[in-house]
PDB file of N, CA and C in Angstrom:
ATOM      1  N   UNK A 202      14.982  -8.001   2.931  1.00 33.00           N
ATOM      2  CA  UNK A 202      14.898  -6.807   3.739  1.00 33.00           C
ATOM      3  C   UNK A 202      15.208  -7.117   5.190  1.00 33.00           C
ATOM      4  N   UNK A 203      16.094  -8.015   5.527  1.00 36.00           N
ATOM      5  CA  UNK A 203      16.703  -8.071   7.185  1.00 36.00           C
ATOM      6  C   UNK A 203      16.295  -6.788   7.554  1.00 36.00           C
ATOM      7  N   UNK A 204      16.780  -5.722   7.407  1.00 40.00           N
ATOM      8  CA  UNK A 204      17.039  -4.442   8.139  1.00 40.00           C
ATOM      9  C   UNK A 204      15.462  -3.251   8.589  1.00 40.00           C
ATOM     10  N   UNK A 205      14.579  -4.590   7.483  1.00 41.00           N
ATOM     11  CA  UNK A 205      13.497  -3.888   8.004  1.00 41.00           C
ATOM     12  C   UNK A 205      13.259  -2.475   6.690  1.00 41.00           C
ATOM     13  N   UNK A 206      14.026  -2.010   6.331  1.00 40.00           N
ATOM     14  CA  UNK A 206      13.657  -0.941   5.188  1.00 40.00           C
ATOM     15  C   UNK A 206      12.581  -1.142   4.000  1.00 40.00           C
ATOM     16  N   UNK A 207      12.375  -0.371   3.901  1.00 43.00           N
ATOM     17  CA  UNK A 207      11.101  -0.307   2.399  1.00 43.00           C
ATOM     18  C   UNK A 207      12.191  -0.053   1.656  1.00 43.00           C
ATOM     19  N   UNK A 208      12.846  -0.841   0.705  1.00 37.00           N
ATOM     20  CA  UNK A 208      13.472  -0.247  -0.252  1.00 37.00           C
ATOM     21  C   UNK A 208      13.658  -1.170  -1.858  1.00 37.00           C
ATOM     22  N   UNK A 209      13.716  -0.920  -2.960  1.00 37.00           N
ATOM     23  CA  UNK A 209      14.017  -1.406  -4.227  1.00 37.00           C
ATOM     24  C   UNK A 209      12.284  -1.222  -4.591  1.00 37.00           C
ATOM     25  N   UNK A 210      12.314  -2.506  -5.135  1.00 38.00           N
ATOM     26  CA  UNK A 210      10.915  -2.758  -5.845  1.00 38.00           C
ATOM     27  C   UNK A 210       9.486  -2.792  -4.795  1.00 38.00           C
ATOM     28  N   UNK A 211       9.860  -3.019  -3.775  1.00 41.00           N
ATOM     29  CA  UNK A 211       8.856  -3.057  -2.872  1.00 41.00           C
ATOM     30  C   UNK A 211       8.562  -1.695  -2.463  1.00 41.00           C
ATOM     31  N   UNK A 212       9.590  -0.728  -2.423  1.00 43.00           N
ATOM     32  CA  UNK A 212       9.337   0.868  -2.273  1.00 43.00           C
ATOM     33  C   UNK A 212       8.222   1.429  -3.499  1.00 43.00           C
ATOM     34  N   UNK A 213       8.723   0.801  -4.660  1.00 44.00           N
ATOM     35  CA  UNK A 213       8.633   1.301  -6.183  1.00 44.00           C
ATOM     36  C   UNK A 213       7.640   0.569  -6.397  1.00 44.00           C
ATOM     37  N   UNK A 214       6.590  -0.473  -6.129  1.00 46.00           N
ATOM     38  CA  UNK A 214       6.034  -1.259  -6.780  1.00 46.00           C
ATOM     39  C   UNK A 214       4.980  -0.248  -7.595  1.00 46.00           C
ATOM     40  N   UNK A 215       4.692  -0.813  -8.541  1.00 43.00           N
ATOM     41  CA  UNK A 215       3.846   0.496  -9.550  1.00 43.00           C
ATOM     42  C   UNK A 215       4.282   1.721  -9.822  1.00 43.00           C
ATOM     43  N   UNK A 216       5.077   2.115  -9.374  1.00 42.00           N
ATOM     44  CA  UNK A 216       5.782   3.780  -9.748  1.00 42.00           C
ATOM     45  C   UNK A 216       6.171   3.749 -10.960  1.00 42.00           C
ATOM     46  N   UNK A 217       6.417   4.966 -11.548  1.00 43.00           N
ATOM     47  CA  UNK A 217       6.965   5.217 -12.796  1.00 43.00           C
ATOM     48  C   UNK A 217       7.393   6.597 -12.493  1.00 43.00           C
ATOM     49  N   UNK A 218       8.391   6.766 -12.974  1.00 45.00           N
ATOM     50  CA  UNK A 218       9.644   8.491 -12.618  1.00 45.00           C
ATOM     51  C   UNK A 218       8.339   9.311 -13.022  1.00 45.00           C
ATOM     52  N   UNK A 219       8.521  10.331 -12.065  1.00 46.00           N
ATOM     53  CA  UNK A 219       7.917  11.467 -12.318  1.00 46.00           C
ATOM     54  C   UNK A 219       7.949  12.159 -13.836  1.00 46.00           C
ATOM     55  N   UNK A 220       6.662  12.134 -14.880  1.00 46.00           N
ATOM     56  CA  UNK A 220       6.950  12.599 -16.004  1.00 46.00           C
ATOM     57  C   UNK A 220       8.501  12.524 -16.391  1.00 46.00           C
ATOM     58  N   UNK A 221       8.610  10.707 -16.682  1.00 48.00           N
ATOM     59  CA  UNK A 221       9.561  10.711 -17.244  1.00 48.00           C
ATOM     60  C   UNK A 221       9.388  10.440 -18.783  1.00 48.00           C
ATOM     61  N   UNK A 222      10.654  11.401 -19.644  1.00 44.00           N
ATOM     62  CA  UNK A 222      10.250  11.769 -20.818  1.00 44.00           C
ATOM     63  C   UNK A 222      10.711  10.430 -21.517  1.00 44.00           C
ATOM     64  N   UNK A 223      10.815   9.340 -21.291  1.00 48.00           N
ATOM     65  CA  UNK A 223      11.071   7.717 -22.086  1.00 48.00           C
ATOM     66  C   UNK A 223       9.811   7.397 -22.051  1.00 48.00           C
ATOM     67  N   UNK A 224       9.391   7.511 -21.345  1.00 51.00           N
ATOM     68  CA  UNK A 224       7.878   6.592 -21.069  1.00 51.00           C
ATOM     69  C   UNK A 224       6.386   7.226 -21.435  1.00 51.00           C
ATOM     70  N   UNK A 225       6.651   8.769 -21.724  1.00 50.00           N
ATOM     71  CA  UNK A 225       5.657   9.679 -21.679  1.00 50.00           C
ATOM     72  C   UNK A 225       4.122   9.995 -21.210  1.00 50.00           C
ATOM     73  N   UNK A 226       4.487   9.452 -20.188  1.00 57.00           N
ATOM     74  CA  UNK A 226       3.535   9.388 -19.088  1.00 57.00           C
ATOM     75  C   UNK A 226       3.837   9.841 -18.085  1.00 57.00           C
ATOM     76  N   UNK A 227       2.587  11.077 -16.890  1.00 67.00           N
ATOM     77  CA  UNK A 227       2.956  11.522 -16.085  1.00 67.00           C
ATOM     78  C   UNK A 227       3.254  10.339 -14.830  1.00 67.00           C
ATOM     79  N   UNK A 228       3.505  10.538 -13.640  1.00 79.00           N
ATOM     80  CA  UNK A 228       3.443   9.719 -12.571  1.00 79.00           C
ATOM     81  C   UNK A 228       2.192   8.991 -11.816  1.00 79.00           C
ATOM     82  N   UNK A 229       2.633   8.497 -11.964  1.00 86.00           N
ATOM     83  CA  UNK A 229       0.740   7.692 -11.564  1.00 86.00           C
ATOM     84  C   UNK A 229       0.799   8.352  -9.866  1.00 86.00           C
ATOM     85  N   UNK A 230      -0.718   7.960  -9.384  1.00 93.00           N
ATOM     86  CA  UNK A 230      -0.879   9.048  -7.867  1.00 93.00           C
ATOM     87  C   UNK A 230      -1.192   7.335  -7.389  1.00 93.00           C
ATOM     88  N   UNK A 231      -0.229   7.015  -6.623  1.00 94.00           N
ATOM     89  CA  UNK A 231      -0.469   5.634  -5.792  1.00 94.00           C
ATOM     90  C   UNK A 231      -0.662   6.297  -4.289  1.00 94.00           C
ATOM     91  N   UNK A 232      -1.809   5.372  -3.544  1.00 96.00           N
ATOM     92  CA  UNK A 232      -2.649   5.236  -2.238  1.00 96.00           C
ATOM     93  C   UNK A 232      -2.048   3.950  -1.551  1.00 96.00           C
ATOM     94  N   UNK A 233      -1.719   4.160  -0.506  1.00 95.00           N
ATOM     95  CA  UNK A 233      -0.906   2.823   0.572  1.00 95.00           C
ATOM     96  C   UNK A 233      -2.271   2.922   1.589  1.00 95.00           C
ATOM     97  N   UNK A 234      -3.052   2.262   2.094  1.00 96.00           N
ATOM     98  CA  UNK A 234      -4.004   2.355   2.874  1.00 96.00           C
ATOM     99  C   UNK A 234      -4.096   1.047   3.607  1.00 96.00           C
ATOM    100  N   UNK A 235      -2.918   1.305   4.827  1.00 94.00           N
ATOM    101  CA  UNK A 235      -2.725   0.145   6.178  1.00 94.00           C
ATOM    102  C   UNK A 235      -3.616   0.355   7.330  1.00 94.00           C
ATOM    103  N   UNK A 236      -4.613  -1.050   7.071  1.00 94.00           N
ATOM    104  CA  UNK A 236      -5.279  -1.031   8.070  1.00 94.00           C
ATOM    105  C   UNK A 236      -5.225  -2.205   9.208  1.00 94.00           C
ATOM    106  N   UNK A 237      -5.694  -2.424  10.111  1.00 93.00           N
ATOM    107  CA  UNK A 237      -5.809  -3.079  11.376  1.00 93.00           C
ATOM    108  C   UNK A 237      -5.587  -2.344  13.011  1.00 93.00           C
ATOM    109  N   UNK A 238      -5.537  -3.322  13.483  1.00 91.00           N
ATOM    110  CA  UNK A 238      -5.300  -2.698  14.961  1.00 91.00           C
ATOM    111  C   UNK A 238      -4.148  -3.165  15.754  1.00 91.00           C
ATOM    112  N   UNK A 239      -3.079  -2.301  15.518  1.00 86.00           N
ATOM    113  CA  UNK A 239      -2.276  -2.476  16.131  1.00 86.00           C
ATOM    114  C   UNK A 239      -1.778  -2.868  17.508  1.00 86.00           C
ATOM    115  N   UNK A 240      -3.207  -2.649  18.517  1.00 87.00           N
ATOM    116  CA  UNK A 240      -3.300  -3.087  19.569  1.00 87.00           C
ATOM    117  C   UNK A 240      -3.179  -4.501  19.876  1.00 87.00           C
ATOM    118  N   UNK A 241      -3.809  -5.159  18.339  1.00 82.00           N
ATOM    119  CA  UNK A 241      -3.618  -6.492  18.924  1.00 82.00           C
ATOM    120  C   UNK A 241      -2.216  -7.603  18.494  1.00 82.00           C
ATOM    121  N   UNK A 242      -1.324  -6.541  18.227  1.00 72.00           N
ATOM    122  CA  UNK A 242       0.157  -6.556  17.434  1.00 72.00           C
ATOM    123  C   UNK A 242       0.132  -7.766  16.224  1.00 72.00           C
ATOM    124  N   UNK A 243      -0.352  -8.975  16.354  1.00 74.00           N
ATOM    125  CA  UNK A 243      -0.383  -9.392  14.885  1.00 74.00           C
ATOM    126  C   UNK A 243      -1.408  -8.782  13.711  1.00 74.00           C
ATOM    127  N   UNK A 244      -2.267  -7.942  14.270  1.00 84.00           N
ATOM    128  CA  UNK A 244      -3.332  -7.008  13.254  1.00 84.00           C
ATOM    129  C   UNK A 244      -2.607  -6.056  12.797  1.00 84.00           C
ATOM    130  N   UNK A 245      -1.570  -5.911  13.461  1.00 88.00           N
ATOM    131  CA  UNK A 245      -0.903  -4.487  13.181  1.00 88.00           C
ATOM    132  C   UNK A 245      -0.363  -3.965  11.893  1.00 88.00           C
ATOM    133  N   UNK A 246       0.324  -5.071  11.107  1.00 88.00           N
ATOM    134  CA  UNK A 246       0.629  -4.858  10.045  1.00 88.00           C
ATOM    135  C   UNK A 246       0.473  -3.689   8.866  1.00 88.00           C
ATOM    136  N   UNK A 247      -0.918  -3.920   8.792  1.00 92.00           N
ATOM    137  CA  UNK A 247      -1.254  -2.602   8.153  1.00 92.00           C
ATOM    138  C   UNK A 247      -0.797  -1.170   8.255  1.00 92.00           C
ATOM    139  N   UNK A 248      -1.182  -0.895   9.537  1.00 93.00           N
ATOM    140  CA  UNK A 248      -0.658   0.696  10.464  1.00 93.00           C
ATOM    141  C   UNK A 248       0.828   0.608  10.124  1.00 93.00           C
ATOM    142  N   UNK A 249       1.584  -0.601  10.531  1.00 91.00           N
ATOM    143  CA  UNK A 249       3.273  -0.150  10.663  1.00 91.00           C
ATOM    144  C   UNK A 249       3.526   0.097   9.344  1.00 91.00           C
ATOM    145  N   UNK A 250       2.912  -1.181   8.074  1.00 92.00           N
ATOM    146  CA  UNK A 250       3.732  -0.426   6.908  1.00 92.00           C
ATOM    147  C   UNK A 250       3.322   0.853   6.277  1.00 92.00           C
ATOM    148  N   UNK A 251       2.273   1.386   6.398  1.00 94.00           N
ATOM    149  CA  UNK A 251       1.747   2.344   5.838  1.00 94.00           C
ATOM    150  C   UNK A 251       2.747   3.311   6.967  1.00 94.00           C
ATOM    151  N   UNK A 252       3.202   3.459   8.377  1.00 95.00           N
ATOM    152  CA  UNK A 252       3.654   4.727   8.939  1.00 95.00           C
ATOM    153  C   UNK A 252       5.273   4.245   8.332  1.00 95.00           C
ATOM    154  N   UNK A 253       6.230   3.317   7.532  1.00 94.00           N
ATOM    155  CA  UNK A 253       6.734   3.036   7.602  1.00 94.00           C
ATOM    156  C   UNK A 253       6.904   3.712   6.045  1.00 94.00           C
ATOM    157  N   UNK A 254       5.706   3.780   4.998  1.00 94.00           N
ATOM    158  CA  UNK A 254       5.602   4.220   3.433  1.00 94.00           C
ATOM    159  C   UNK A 254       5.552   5.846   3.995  1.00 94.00           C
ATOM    160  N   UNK A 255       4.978   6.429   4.798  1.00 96.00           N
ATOM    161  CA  UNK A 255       4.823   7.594   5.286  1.00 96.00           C
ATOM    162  C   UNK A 255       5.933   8.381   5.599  1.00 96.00           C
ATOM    163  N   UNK A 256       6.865   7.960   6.317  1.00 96.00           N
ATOM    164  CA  UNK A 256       8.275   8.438   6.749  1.00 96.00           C
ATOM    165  C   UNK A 256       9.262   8.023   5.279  1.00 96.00           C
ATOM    166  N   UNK A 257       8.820   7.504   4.575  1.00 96.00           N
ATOM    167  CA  UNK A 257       9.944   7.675   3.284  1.00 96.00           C
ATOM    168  C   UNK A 257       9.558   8.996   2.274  1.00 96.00           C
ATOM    169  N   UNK A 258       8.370   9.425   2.854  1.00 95.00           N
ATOM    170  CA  UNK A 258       8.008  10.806   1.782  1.00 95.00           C
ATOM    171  C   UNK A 258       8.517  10.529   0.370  1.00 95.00           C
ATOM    172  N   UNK A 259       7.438   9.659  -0.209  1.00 93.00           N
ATOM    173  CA  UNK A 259       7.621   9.517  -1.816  1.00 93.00           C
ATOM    174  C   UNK A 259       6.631  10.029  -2.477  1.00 93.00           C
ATOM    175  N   UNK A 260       7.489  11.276  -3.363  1.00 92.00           N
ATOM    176  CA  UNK A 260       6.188  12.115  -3.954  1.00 92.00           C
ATOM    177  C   UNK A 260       5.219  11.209  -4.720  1.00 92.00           C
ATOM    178  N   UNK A 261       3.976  11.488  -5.136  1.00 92.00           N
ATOM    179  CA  UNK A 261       3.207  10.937  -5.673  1.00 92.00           C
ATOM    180  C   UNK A 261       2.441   9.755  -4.705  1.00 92.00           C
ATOM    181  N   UNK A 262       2.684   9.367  -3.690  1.00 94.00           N
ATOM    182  CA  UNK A 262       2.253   8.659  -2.840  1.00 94.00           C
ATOM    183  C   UNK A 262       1.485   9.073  -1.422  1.00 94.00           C
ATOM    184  N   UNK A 263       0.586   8.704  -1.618  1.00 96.00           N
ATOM    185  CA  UNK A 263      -0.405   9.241  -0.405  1.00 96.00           C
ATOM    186  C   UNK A 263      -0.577   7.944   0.434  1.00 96.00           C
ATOM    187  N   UNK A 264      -0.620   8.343   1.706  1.00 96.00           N
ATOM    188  CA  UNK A 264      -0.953   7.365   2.769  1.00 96.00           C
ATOM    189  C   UNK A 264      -1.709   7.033   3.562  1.00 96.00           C
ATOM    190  N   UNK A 265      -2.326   6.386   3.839  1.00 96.00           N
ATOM    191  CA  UNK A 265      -3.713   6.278   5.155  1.00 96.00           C
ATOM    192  C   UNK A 265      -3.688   5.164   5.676  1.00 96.00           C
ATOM    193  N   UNK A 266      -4.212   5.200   7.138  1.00 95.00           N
ATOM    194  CA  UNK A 266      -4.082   4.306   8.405  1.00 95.00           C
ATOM    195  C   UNK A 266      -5.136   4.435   8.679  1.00 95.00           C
ATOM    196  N   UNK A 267      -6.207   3.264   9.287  1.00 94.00           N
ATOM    197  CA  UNK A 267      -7.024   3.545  10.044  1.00 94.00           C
ATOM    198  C   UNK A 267      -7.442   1.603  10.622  1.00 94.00           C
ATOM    199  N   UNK A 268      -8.216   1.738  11.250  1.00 93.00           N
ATOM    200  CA  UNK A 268      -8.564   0.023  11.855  1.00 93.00           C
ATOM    201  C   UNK A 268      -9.188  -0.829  11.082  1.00 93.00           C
ATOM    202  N   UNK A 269     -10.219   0.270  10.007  1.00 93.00           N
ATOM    203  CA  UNK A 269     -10.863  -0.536   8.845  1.00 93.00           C
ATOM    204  C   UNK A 269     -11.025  -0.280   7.871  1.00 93.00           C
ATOM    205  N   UNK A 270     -11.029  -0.585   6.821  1.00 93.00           N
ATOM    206  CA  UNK A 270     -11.930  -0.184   5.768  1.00 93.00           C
ATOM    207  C   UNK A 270     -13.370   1.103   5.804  1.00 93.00           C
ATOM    208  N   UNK A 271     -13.707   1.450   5.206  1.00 93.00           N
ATOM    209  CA  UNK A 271     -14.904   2.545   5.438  1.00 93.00           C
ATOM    210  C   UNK A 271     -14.664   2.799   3.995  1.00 93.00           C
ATOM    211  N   UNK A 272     -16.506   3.704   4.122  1.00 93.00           N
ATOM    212  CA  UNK A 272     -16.803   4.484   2.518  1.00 93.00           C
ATOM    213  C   UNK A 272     -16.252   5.150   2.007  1.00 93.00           C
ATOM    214  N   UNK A 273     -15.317   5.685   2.708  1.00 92.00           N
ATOM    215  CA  UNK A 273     -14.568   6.878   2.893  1.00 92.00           C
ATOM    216  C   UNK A 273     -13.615   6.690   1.899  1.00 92.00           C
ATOM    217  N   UNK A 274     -12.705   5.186   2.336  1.00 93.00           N
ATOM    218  CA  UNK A 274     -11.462   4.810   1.397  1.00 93.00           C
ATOM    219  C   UNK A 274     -12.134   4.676   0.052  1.00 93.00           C
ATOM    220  N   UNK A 275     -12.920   4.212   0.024  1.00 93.00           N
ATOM    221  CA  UNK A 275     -13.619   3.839  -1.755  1.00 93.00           C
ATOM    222  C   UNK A 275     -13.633   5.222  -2.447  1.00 93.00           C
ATOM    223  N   UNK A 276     -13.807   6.523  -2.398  1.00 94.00           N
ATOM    224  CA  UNK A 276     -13.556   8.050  -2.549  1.00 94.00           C
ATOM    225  C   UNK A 276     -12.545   7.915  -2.731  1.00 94.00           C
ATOM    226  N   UNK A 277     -11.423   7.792  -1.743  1.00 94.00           N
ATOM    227  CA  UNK A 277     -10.335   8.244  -1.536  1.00 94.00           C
ATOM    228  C   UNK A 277      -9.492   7.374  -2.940  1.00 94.00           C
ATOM    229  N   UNK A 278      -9.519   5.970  -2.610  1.00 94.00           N
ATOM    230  CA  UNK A 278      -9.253   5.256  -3.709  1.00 94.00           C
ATOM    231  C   UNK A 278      -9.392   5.707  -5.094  1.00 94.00           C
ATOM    232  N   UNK A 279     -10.589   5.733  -5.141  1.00 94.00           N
ATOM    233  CA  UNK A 279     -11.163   6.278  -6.946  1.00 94.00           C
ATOM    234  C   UNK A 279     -10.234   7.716  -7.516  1.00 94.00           C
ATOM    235  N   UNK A 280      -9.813   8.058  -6.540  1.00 94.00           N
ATOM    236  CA  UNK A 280      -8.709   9.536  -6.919  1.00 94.00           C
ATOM    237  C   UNK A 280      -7.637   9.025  -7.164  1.00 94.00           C
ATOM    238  N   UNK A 281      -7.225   7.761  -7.608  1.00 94.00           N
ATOM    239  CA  UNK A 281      -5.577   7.162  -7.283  1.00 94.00           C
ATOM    240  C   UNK A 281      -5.422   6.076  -8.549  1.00 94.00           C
ATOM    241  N   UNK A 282      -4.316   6.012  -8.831  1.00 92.00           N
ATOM    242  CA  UNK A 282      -4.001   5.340 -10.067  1.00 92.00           C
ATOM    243  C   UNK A 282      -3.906   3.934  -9.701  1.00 92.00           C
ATOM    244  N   UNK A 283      -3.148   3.564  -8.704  1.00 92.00           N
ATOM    245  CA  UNK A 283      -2.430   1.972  -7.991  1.00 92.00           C
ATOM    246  C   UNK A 283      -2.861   2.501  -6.256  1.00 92.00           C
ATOM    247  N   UNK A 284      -3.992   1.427  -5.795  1.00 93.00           N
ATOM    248  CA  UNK A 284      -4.149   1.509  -4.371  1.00 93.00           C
ATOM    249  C   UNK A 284      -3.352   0.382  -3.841  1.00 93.00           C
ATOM    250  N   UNK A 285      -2.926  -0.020  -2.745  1.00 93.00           N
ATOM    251  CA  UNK A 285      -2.162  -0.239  -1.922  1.00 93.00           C
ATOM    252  C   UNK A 285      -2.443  -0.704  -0.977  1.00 93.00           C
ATOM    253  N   UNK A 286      -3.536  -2.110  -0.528  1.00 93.00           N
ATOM    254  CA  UNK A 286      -4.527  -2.453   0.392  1.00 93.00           C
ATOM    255  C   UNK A 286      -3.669  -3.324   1.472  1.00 93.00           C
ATOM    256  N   UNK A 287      -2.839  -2.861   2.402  1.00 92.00           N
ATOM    257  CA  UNK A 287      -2.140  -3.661   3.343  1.00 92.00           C
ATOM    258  C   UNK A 287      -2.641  -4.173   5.546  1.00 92.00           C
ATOM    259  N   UNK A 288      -2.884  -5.412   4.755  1.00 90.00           N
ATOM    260  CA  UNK A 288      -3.616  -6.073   6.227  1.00 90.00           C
ATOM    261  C   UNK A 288      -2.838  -7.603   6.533  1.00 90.00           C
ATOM    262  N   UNK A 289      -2.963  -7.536   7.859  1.00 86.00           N
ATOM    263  CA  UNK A 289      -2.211  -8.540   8.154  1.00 86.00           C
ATOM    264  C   UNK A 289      -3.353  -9.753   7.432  1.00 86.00           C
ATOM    265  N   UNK A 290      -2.969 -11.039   7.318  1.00 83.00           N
ATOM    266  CA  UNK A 290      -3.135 -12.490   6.846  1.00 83.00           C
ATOM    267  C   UNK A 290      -3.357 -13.239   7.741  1.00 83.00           C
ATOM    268  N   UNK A 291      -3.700 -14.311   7.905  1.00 79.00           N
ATOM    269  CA  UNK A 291      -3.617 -15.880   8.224  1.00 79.00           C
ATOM    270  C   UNK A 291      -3.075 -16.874   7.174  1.00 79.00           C
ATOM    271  N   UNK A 292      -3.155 -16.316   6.101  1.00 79.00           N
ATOM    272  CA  UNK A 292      -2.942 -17.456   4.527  1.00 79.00           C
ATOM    273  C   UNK A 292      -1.757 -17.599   3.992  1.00 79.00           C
ATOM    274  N   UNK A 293      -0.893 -16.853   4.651  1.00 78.00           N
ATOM    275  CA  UNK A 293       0.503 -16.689   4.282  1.00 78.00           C
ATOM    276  C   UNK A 293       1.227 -18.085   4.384  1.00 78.00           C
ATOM    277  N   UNK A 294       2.357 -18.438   3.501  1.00 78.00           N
ATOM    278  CA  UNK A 294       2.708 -19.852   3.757  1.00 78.00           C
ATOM    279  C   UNK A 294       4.344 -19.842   3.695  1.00 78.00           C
ATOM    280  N   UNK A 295       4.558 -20.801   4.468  1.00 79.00           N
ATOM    281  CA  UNK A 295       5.854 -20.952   4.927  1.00 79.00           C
ATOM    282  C   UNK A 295       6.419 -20.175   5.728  1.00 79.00           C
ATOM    283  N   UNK A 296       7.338 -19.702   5.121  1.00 81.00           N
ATOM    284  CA  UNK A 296       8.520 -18.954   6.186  1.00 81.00           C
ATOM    285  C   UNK A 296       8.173 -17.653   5.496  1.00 81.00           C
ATOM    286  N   UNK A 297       7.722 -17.416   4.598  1.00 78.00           N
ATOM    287  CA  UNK A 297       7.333 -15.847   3.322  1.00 78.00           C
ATOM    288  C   UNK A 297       6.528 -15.168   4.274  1.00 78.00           C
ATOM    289  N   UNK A 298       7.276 -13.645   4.875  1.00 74.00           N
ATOM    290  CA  UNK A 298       6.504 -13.002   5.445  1.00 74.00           C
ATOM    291  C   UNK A 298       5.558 -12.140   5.233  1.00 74.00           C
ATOM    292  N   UNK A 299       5.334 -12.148   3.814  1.00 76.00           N
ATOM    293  CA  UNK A 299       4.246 -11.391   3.118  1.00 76.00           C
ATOM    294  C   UNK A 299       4.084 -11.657   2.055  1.00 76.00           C
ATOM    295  N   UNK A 300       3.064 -11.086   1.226  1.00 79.00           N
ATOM    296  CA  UNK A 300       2.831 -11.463  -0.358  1.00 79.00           C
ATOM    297  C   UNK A 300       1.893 -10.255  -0.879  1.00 79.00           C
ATOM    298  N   UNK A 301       2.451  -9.912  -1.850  1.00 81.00           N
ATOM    299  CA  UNK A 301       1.324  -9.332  -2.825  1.00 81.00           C
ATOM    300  C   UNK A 301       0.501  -9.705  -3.496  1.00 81.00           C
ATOM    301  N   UNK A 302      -0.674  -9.335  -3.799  1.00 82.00           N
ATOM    302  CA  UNK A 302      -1.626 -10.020  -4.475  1.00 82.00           C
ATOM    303  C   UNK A 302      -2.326  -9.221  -5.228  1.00 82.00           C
ATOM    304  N   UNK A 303      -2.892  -9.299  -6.744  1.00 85.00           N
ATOM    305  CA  UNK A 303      -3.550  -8.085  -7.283  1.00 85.00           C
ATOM    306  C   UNK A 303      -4.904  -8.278  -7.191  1.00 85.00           C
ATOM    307  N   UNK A 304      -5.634  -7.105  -6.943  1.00 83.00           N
ATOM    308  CA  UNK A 304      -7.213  -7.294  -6.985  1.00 83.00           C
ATOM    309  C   UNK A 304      -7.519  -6.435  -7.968  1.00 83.00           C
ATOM    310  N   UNK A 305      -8.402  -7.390  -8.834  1.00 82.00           N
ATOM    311  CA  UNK A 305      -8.922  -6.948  -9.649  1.00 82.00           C
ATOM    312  C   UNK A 305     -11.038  -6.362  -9.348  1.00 82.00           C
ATOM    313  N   UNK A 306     -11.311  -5.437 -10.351  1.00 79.00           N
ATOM    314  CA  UNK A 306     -13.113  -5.672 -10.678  1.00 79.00           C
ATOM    315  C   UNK A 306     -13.337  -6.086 -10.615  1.00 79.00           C
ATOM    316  N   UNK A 307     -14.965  -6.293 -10.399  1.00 84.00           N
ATOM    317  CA  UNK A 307     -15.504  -7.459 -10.479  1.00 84.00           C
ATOM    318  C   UNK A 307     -16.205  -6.936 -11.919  1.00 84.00           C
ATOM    319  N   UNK A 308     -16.840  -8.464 -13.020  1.00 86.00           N
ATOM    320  CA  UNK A 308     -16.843  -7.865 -13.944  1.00 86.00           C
ATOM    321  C   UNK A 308     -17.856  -7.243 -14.225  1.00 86.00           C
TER     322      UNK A 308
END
């Protein structure tokens, strides 16, 4: 992604076509929820990609920004098929400017 775009699989990660009739399943409701503080520009991460998932208007995708976590998102979450937890790192390695990671339950 030189150019900086959200696009291919990283746009799509977890999506499935809107009630598409191969798969017969409706569209899952995915949550992008970028947090940090952009003020302190390496925290920022969160805020830019989430206003960055926001300006691509992808149906089925809801978005939220805020500095932290709160009770609030755990609600908001539980309404959503695939959440979307994006914060900047320290653990990142090499030259790889990001990584996904799945979180699971606890059991």
């Amino acid at each position: 992604m030189p150019d900086g775009s959200l696009t291919g699989d990283v746009a799509n990660a977890g999506r499935k076509a809107p009630d598409d009739p191969q798969s017969g399943d409706p569209a899952r409701r995915i949550l992008v929820i970028g947090y940090g503080n952009p003020g302190r520009r390496d925290d920022g991460l969160g805020p830019a990609l989430a206003a960055r998932f926001a300006a691509l208007g992808l149906p089925g995708v809801t978005v939220e920004s805020d500095y932290q976590l709160s009770i609030e998102h755990a609600q908001l979450a539980a309404q959503h098929d695939v959440v979307v937890f994006a914060d900047a790192a320290t653990d990142v390695a090499g030259d790889v400017p990001l990584y996904l990671r799945p979180v699971e339950p606890a059991p």
